C-alpha positions in Angstrom: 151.2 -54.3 -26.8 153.2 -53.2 -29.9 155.1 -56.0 -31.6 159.0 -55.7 -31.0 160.9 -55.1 -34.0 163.9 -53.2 -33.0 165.7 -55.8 -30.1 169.3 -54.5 -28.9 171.8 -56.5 -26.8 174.5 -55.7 -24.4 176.7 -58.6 -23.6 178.2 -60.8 -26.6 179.3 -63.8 -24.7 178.1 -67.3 -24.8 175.1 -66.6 -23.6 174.3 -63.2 -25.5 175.5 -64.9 -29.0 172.9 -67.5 -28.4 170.2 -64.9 -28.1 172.1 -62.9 -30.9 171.9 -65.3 -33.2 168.4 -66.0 -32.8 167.7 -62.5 -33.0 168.9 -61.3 -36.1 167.3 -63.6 -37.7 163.6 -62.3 -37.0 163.3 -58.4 -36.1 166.0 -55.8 -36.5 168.6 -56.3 -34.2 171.9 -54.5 -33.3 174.9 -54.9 -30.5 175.1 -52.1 -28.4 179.2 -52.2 -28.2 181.6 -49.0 -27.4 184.4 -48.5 -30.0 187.3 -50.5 -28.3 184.4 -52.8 -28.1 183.6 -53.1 -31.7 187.4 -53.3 -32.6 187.3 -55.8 -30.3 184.3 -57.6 -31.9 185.7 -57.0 -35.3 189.5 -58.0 -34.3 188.4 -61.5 -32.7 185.0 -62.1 -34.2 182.2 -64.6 -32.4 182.4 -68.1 -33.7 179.9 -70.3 -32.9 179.7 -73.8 -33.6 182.7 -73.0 -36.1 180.7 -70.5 -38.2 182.1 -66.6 -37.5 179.4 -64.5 -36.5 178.8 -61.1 -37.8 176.4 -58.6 -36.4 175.4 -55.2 -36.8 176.3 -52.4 -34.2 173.6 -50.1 -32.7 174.3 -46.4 -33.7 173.7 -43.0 -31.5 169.8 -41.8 -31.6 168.7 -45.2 -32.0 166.0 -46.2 -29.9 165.2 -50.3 -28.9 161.7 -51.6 -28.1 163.7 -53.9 -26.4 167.3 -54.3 -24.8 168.4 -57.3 -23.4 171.5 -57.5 -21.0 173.5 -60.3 -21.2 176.6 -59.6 -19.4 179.1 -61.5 -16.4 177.8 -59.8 -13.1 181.2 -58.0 -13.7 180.1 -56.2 -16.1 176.9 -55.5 -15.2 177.2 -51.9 -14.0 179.2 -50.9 -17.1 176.2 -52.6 -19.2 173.8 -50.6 -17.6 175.3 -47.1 -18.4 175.6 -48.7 -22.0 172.4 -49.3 -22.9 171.1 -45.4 -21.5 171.3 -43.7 -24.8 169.0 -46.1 -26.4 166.1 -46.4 -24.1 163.4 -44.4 -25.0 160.1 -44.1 -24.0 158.3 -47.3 -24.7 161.7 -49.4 -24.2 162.0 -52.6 -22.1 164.8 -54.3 -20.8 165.1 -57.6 -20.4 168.4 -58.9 -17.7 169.4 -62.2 -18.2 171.8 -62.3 -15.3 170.5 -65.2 -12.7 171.0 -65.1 -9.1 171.5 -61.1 -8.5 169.3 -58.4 -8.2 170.1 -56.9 -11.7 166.1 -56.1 -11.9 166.1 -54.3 -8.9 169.0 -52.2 -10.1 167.3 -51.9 -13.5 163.9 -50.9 -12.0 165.8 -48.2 -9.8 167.8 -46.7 -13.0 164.8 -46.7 -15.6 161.7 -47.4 -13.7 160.1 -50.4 -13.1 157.5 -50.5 -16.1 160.6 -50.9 -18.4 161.8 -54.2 -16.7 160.7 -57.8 -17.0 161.5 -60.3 -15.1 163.9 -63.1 -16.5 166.3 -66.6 -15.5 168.1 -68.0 -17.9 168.2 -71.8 -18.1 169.8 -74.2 -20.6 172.8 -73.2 -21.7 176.3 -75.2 -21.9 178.6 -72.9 -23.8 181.6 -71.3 -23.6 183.1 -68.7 -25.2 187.0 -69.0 -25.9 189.4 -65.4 -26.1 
């Protein structure tokens, strides 16, 4: 298996920013936003634990060895047609929605070699705005 060193995610809430956070700080990692997303972002910025969070966004023709989804159920859908222009061939995708069948739909949508199985478990933050 090839190492990962180009990790995307979809979903900058409490739970993605935890994983965010992490992220950037070992491999090349990017936000997969829209543009009313980013001004957004860049309008209200993450803070977390009082320090405002800056991240980098992830740019047409890019390509992610992996892409985690770390949306509401709500969003899920949207997330999913998000994330499409930077799957490429040896992409995984990693859903960290518990309780749903966000795997199934994943496996469906981008075939079920690209998916791994995930729960999420641990978390007590919130995200304010």
């Amino acid at each position: 298996m090839k190492k990962l060193q180009k990790v995307m995610l979809c979903g900058l809430g409490a739970i993605g920013t935890i994983y965010a956070l992490k992220l950037k700080e070992c491999c090349d990692f990017r936000v997969i936003a829209d543009k009313e997303r980013r001004l957004r972002y860049d309008k209200n910025p993450t803070i977390f634990n009082g320090e405002t969070c800056k991240f980098e966004y992830a740019e047409t023709g890019e390509k992610a060895d992996l892409i985690i989804i770390a949306t509401k159920n709500s969003g899920f859908l949207e997330a999913v047609k998000s994330i499409r222009p930077y799957v490429g061939g040896a992409t995984l995708i990693l859903s960290l929605l518990n309780g749903i069948d966000s795997e199934e739909v994943l496996k469906k949508e981008f075939g079920p070699e690209k998916v791994l199985d995930a729960y999420f478990v641990g978390h007590t933050s919130t995200r304010h705005g």
